[in-house]
Amino acid sequence: MDRIDRPPARPEPLWERVLRADRRAVARALRMVDDRAGDWETLLSALWPHAGRARVVGITGTAGAGKSTLVDRLVERLRARGQRVGVLAVDPSSPFSGGAILGDRIRMQRHFTDPGVFIRSLATRGHLGGLSRSAADAVVVLDASGHDVVLVETVGVGQDELDVARLADTTVVVVPPGLGDDVQAIKAGILEIADVFAVNKADRDGADATVRDLEQMIALGHEAAMRAASAGPGHSAAGWRVAREALERLERWIPPVVKTVASRGEGIDDLLRAIDAHAAQSARDERADSRASARAIHHFELAFDERLGQAARTQLASRLEEARRRVCARLEDPYAAAGRLTAELLGAAR
């Protein structure tokens, strides 16, 4: 009997393997997205319709607050519930290779053999805001691959780590004891994006005082927002709108302050209950859809800005090099050079 030659089976696309939660495929997809390698944009386009189901929790705060240990304990509790957990740990970039230094992932190594946990370190690669350029896209990969919760730990550089609030459903700000007057100094930054505060290392002196400082700051912020909102638009309509939004946010949810000792696993259940309570409140909030829409728009704007930058650099490659030489030789100032090239780009687009 003659043998019938069958055509070779079509190789399964990477995105389909990601949807099946194939760990090798998820790892490869995350590498592609982080390195901007291969057909990474087509991959994300295929995964996007399947994302949006995971709860994204951002963990931010100052360096040395114990964020990584706290994340490690949260993973432990979430796995005890039977939930699949993805972790994106944003580490500082190596000044030599540009890659992540991997300190966070080393501290969570006890979860490496758990098939229900996927941990990935991302390097900031010089990106400000506490997250890496690819963090939002990496969340899409972990979300689409069936993880119930995605924990995003920022690098911990200080009060400019605001990107996580645009990405996360719930933002936890981790504060060490003993900040004292420093709470007031940094309240205009990361403290104002908190949905939950965790005073970690609460077995140290000054923990109770830090809790009181945070609670007082929240109360004063509420009073200030009430005064500004009741004063009406006046001469600063924009400032009035910001005050109204802050007041509405505080009236819907007052950020709780939870004491934890992550190294001993103390207070982690209380912290998780606070995170769950915020998730429940958000689900009841009539503006929940607008928050999800804002996240989708954030993804779009990140992608657009990156595409636009790449297109501009490609189109103006030779002119960019010339502009760099002129600026270095002080034949032209940086602002005029940037304005001139932007005008050239816009003129070419017409």
Short mmCIF file of C-alpha atoms in Angstrom, two decimals:
data_model
loop_
_atom_site.label_atom_id
_atom_site.label_comp_id
_atom_site.label_asym_id
_atom_site.label_seq_id
_atom_site.Cartn_x
_atom_site.Cartn_y
_atom_site.Cartn_z
CA MET A 1 0.00 0.00 0.00
CA ASP A 2 1.37 3.34 -1.02
CA ARG A 3 2.28 5.66 1.79
CA ILE A 4 0.27 8.87 1.77
CA ASP A 5 2.44 11.88 2.44
CA ARG A 6 0.69 14.27 4.76
CA PRO A 7 1.67 17.90 4.97
CA PRO A 8 3.60 18.74 8.12
CA ALA A 9 1.48 19.97 10.99
CA ARG A 10 1.26 23.73 11.29
CA PRO A 11 3.41 24.89 14.19
CA GLU A 12 1.26 26.30 16.97
CA PRO A 13 1.61 30.09 17.17
CA LEU A 14 3.35 31.44 20.24
CA TRP A 15 0.29 33.38 21.37
CA GLU A 16 -1.83 30.21 21.40
CA ARG A 17 0.76 28.50 23.59
CA VAL A 18 0.73 31.53 25.92
CA LEU A 19 -3.07 31.21 26.24
CA ARG A 20 -2.54 27.56 27.24
CA ALA A 21 -0.22 28.81 30.01
CA ASP A 22 2.79 27.00 28.54
CA ARG A 23 5.56 28.29 30.82
CA ARG A 24 8.22 28.19 28.12
CA ALA A 25 5.95 30.17 25.82
CA VAL A 26 5.16 32.72 28.53
CA ALA A 27 8.88 33.13 29.25
CA ARG A 28 9.66 33.56 25.56
CA ALA A 29 6.81 36.06 25.12
CA LEU A 30 8.00 38.13 28.08
CA ARG A 31 11.54 38.14 26.70
CA MET A 32 10.32 39.27 23.28
CA VAL A 33 8.21 42.03 24.79
CA ASP A 34 10.98 43.25 27.10
CA ASP A 35 13.64 43.20 24.37
CA ARG A 36 11.27 44.52 21.69
CA ALA A 37 12.45 41.55 19.64
CA GLY A 38 10.85 39.64 16.78
CA ASP A 39 7.19 40.19 16.03
CA TRP A 40 6.40 41.37 19.55
CA GLU A 41 3.68 43.81 18.56
CA THR A 42 1.71 41.18 16.62
CA LEU A 43 2.04 38.90 19.66
CA LEU A 44 0.56 41.56 21.96
CA SER A 45 -2.24 42.28 19.48
CA ALA A 46 -3.21 38.59 19.56
CA LEU A 47 -3.10 38.45 23.37
CA TRP A 48 -4.90 41.75 24.08
CA PRO A 49 -8.49 40.41 23.57
CA HIS A 50 -7.80 37.69 26.14
CA ALA A 51 -6.44 40.06 28.81
CA GLY A 52 -8.36 42.16 31.32
CA ARG A 53 -9.36 39.42 33.74
CA ALA A 54 -6.44 39.45 36.20
CA ARG A 55 -6.37 41.72 39.24
CA VAL A 56 -3.26 43.90 39.05
CA VAL A 57 -1.78 45.00 42.38
CA GLY A 58 1.04 47.52 42.40
CA ILE A 59 3.57 47.45 45.25
CA THR A 60 5.59 50.64 45.51
CA GLY A 61 7.46 52.67 48.12
CA THR A 62 10.88 53.86 49.07
CA ALA A 63 13.96 51.68 48.72
CA GLY A 64 14.61 49.51 51.77
CA ALA A 65 10.96 49.39 52.85
CA GLY A 66 10.85 45.61 52.40
CA LYS A 67 8.69 45.47 49.27
CA SER A 68 10.22 42.24 47.92
CA THR A 69 9.72 40.35 51.18
CA LEU A 70 6.16 41.65 51.32
CA VAL A 71 5.49 40.46 47.77
CA ASP A 72 6.96 37.07 48.65
CA ARG A 73 4.51 36.74 51.55
CA LEU A 74 1.55 37.90 49.44
CA VAL A 75 2.39 35.24 46.85
CA GLU A 76 2.38 32.64 49.65
CA ARG A 77 -1.10 33.68 50.85
CA LEU A 78 -2.58 33.96 47.37
CA ARG A 79 -1.31 30.50 46.45
CA ALA A 80 -2.91 29.14 49.63
CA ARG A 81 -6.20 30.38 48.17
CA GLY A 82 -5.51 28.44 44.99
CA GLN A 83 -4.94 31.52 42.83
CA ARG A 84 -2.34 31.63 40.07
CA VAL A 85 0.06 34.51 40.60
CA GLY A 86 2.31 36.43 38.23
CA VAL A 87 5.03 38.69 39.62
CA LEU A 88 6.80 41.47 37.74
CA ALA A 89 9.72 42.71 39.82
CA VAL A 90 11.25 45.84 38.36
CA ASP A 91 14.91 45.93 39.33
CA PRO A 92 17.56 48.60 38.78
CA SER A 93 19.41 48.34 35.49
CA SER A 94 22.99 47.16 35.36
CA PRO A 95 25.17 50.08 34.23
CA PHE A 96 27.16 47.61 32.10
CA SER A 97 24.65 45.29 30.41
CA GLY A 98 21.46 47.31 30.83
CA GLY A 99 19.72 44.21 32.22
CA ALA A 100 18.00 43.73 35.56
CA ILE A 101 20.27 43.17 38.55
CA LEU A 102 17.77 40.47 39.68
CA GLY A 103 17.82 41.19 43.39
CA ASP A 104 14.05 40.84 43.74
CA ARG A 105 13.83 37.53 41.91
CA ILE A 106 16.58 36.03 44.06
CA ARG A 107 14.62 36.95 47.19
CA MET A 108 11.55 35.08 45.87
CA GLN A 109 13.35 31.93 44.78
CA ARG A 110 11.33 29.62 47.04
CA HIS A 111 8.41 29.96 44.59
CA PHE A 112 10.42 28.98 41.50
CA THR A 113 9.25 25.37 41.50
CA ASP A 114 5.59 26.28 41.97
CA PRO A 115 3.79 25.92 38.59
CA GLY A 116 1.16 28.37 39.82
CA VAL A 117 3.67 31.22 40.16
CA PHE A 118 5.54 32.99 37.38
CA ILE A 119 8.20 35.53 38.38
CA ARG A 120 9.91 37.83 35.92
CA SER A 121 12.43 40.59 36.61
CA LEU A 122 12.41 43.63 34.36
CA ALA A 123 15.12 46.26 34.13
CA THR A 124 14.17 49.93 34.26
CA ARG A 125 16.68 50.62 31.45
CA GLY A 126 16.73 54.24 32.51
CA HIS A 127 12.95 54.69 32.38
CA LEU A 128 11.64 57.02 35.08
CA GLY A 129 8.41 56.46 36.99
CA GLY A 130 9.39 53.26 38.83
CA LEU A 131 8.47 50.87 36.02
CA SER A 132 10.23 49.64 32.92
CA ARG A 133 9.22 50.57 29.39
CA SER A 134 7.71 47.11 28.85
CA ALA A 135 5.98 46.59 32.22
CA ALA A 136 2.47 47.34 30.94
CA ASP A 137 2.95 44.92 28.03
CA ALA A 138 4.33 42.24 30.36
CA VAL A 139 1.14 42.53 32.44
CA VAL A 140 -0.86 41.76 29.26
CA VAL A 141 1.17 38.56 28.74
CA LEU A 142 0.71 37.33 32.32
CA ASP A 143 -2.96 38.32 32.32
CA ALA A 144 -3.73 36.55 29.05
CA SER A 145 -1.88 33.42 30.22
CA GLY A 146 -4.45 32.90 32.97
CA HIS A 147 -2.91 34.37 36.09
CA ASP A 148 -5.56 35.48 38.58
CA VAL A 149 -3.41 38.14 40.23
CA VAL A 150 -0.42 40.03 38.86
CA LEU A 151 1.80 41.71 41.45
CA VAL A 152 3.92 44.56 40.06
CA GLU A 153 6.76 45.67 42.32
CA THR A 154 8.39 48.96 41.38
CA VAL A 155 12.10 49.63 41.62
CA GLY A 156 11.86 51.82 44.73
CA VAL A 157 13.55 55.03 43.73
CA GLY A 158 11.37 57.55 45.55
CA GLN A 159 8.40 59.82 45.06
CA ASP A 160 8.32 59.81 41.27
CA GLU A 161 7.00 56.25 41.00
CA LEU A 162 3.58 57.25 39.67
CA ASP A 163 3.34 54.97 36.62
CA VAL A 164 2.16 52.06 38.75
CA ALA A 165 -1.06 53.90 39.65
CA ARG A 166 -2.00 54.01 35.96
CA LEU A 167 -1.36 50.28 35.60
CA ALA A 168 -2.71 48.74 38.81
CA ASP A 169 -6.23 48.10 40.07
CA THR A 170 -4.95 48.56 43.62
CA THR A 171 -1.77 50.40 44.62
CA VAL A 172 -0.06 49.49 47.90
CA VAL A 173 2.49 52.01 49.19
CA VAL A 174 4.99 50.40 51.56
CA VAL A 175 6.42 52.74 54.19
CA PRO A 176 9.15 51.88 56.74
CA PRO A 177 8.93 53.16 60.32
CA GLY A 178 10.69 56.26 61.49
CA LEU A 179 10.01 58.58 58.57
CA GLY A 180 8.75 61.33 60.86
CA ASP A 181 8.77 64.68 59.07
CA ASP A 182 9.81 62.89 55.87
CA VAL A 183 6.18 61.77 55.48
CA GLN A 184 5.26 65.40 54.86
CA ALA A 185 8.22 65.85 52.52
CA ILE A 186 7.18 63.00 50.22
CA LYS A 187 3.40 63.22 50.48
CA ALA A 188 3.14 65.06 47.17
CA GLY A 189 4.51 62.00 45.40
CA ILE A 190 3.88 58.31 45.95
CA LEU A 191 1.83 58.76 49.13
CA GLU A 192 -0.98 60.39 47.17
CA ILE A 193 -1.46 57.40 44.85
CA ALA A 194 -1.99 54.88 47.67
CA ASP A 195 -5.13 52.77 47.89
CA VAL A 196 -3.59 50.92 50.85
CA PHE A 197 -0.64 51.81 53.08
CA ALA A 198 1.56 49.10 54.57
CA VAL A 199 3.83 50.18 57.41
CA ASN A 200 6.33 47.34 57.07
CA LYS A 201 9.00 46.36 59.60
CA ALA A 202 6.45 47.35 62.22
CA ASP A 203 8.44 45.61 64.95
CA ARG A 204 10.89 48.52 64.85
CA ASP A 205 10.74 51.70 66.89
CA GLY A 206 8.61 54.43 65.38
CA ALA A 207 6.04 52.20 63.68
CA ASP A 208 3.09 53.52 65.69
CA ALA A 209 4.21 57.11 65.10
CA THR A 210 4.42 56.43 61.35
CA VAL A 211 0.88 55.04 61.38
CA ARG A 212 -0.35 58.17 63.17
CA ASP A 213 1.51 60.42 60.70
CA LEU A 214 -0.05 58.66 57.74
CA GLU A 215 -3.55 58.74 59.22
CA GLN A 216 -3.14 62.44 60.00
CA MET A 217 -1.90 63.10 56.47
CA ILE A 218 -4.95 61.34 55.02
CA ALA A 219 -7.31 63.36 57.27
CA LEU A 220 -5.60 66.65 56.39
CA GLY A 221 -5.74 65.79 52.70
CA HIS A 222 -9.47 65.18 53.00
CA GLU A 223 -10.02 68.52 54.75
CA ALA A 224 -7.90 70.39 52.21
CA ALA A 225 -9.80 68.82 49.31
CA MET A 226 -13.13 69.74 50.93
CA ARG A 227 -12.10 73.38 51.36
CA ALA A 228 -10.75 73.69 47.82
CA ALA A 229 -13.79 71.98 46.28
CA SER A 230 -16.30 74.08 48.25
CA ALA A 231 -14.54 77.30 47.22
CA GLY A 232 -15.64 76.86 43.61
CA PRO A 233 -13.65 77.22 40.37
CA GLY A 234 -12.53 80.80 41.08
CA HIS A 235 -9.40 81.77 39.18
CA SER A 236 -8.10 78.18 38.92
CA ALA A 237 -10.67 75.94 37.30
CA ALA A 238 -8.05 73.23 36.76
CA GLY A 239 -7.06 73.26 40.45
CA TRP A 240 -10.71 73.09 41.46
CA ARG A 241 -11.29 70.04 39.25
CA VAL A 242 -8.27 68.30 40.79
CA ALA A 243 -9.62 69.06 44.28
CA ARG A 244 -13.07 67.73 43.31
CA GLU A 245 -11.56 64.51 41.96
CA ALA A 246 -9.44 64.08 45.10
CA LEU A 247 -12.48 64.67 47.32
CA GLU A 248 -14.62 62.21 45.37
CA ARG A 249 -11.84 59.62 45.59
CA LEU A 250 -11.48 60.07 49.36
CA GLU A 251 -15.24 59.95 49.88
CA ARG A 252 -15.39 56.63 48.02
CA TRP A 253 -12.37 55.09 49.72
CA ILE A 254 -10.21 56.13 52.68
CA PRO A 255 -6.84 54.34 52.34
CA PRO A 256 -6.35 52.03 55.34
CA VAL A 257 -3.00 51.85 57.12
CA VAL A 258 -1.90 48.28 57.90
CA LYS A 259 1.08 47.28 60.02
CA THR A 260 3.15 44.34 58.73
CA VAL A 261 6.33 42.48 59.58
CA ALA A 262 6.92 40.72 56.29
CA SER A 263 10.05 38.92 57.46
CA ARG A 264 7.91 37.02 60.00
CA GLY A 265 4.71 36.90 57.95
CA GLU A 266 2.84 39.13 60.38
CA GLY A 267 0.00 41.36 59.21
CA ILE A 268 -0.04 39.86 55.71
CA ASP A 269 -3.61 38.56 56.09
CA ASP A 270 -4.72 42.04 57.22
CA LEU A 271 -3.00 43.57 54.21
CA LEU A 272 -4.64 41.09 51.84
CA ARG A 273 -8.04 41.83 53.38
CA ALA A 274 -7.47 45.55 52.77
CA ILE A 275 -6.53 44.83 49.13
CA ASP A 276 -9.64 42.65 48.74
CA ALA A 277 -11.82 45.36 50.30
CA HIS A 278 -10.51 47.92 47.82
CA ALA A 279 -11.16 45.52 44.93
CA ALA A 280 -14.73 45.01 46.18
CA GLN A 281 -15.27 48.76 46.51
CA SER A 282 -13.90 49.33 43.03
CA ALA A 283 -16.26 46.71 41.61
CA ARG A 284 -19.20 48.59 43.18
CA ASP A 285 -17.95 51.97 42.04
CA GLU A 286 -19.94 53.35 39.13
CA ARG A 287 -16.67 54.74 37.74
CA ALA A 288 -15.02 51.31 37.54
CA ASP A 289 -15.56 51.18 33.78
CA SER A 290 -13.92 54.58 33.36
CA ARG A 291 -10.88 53.37 35.31
CA ALA A 292 -10.58 50.33 33.04
CA SER A 293 -10.94 52.63 30.05
CA ALA A 294 -8.19 54.87 31.41
CA ARG A 295 -5.87 51.85 31.64
CA ALA A 296 -6.67 50.87 28.05
CA ILE A 297 -5.95 54.43 26.91
CA HIS A 298 -2.67 54.34 28.87
CA HIS A 299 -1.65 51.20 26.94
CA PHE A 300 -2.53 52.93 23.68
CA GLU A 301 -0.60 56.10 24.53
CA LEU A 302 2.50 54.13 25.54
CA ALA A 303 2.37 52.20 22.26
CA PHE A 304 1.76 55.36 20.23
CA ASP A 305 4.58 57.30 21.89
CA GLU A 306 7.00 54.42 21.28
CA ARG A 307 5.95 54.03 17.63
CA LEU A 308 6.15 57.78 17.08
CA GLY A 309 9.63 57.98 18.60
CA GLN A 310 10.87 55.09 16.49
CA ALA A 311 9.41 56.59 13.31
CA ALA A 312 10.93 59.98 14.02
CA ARG A 313 14.38 58.55 14.69
CA THR A 314 14.23 56.45 11.53
CA GLN A 315 13.07 59.30 9.32
CA LEU A 316 15.48 61.84 10.79
CA ALA A 317 18.46 59.53 11.37
CA SER A 318 21.05 61.58 9.49
CA ARG A 319 19.61 64.88 10.69
CA LEU A 320 19.71 63.66 14.30
CA GLU A 321 23.41 62.93 14.08
CA GLU A 322 24.04 66.35 12.58
CA ALA A 323 22.00 67.99 15.35
CA ARG A 324 23.98 66.11 18.01
CA ARG A 325 27.25 67.39 16.54
CA ARG A 326 25.96 70.97 16.39
CA VAL A 327 24.76 70.85 20.00
CA CYS A 328 28.06 69.35 21.22
CA ALA A 329 29.98 72.06 19.35
CA ARG A 330 27.64 74.69 20.85
CA LEU A 331 26.68 75.87 17.40
CA GLU A 332 23.03 75.40 18.38
CA ASP A 333 21.22 75.04 21.68
CA PRO A 334 19.36 71.76 22.45
CA TYR A 335 15.93 73.41 22.49
CA ALA A 336 16.28 75.10 19.10
CA ALA A 337 17.68 71.89 17.60
CA ALA A 338 14.79 69.82 18.94
CA GLY A 339 12.27 72.38 17.72
CA ARG A 340 13.85 72.50 14.26
CA LEU A 341 13.81 68.71 13.84
CA THR A 342 10.24 68.49 15.10
CA ALA A 343 9.19 71.11 12.56
CA GLU A 344 10.97 69.14 9.82
CA LEU A 345 9.18 65.94 10.86
CA LEU A 346 5.77 67.63 10.89
CA GLY A 347 6.50 69.25 7.54
CA ALA A 348 7.41 65.91 6.00
CA ALA A 349 4.21 64.36 7.33
CA ARG A 350 1.99 66.90 5.54
#
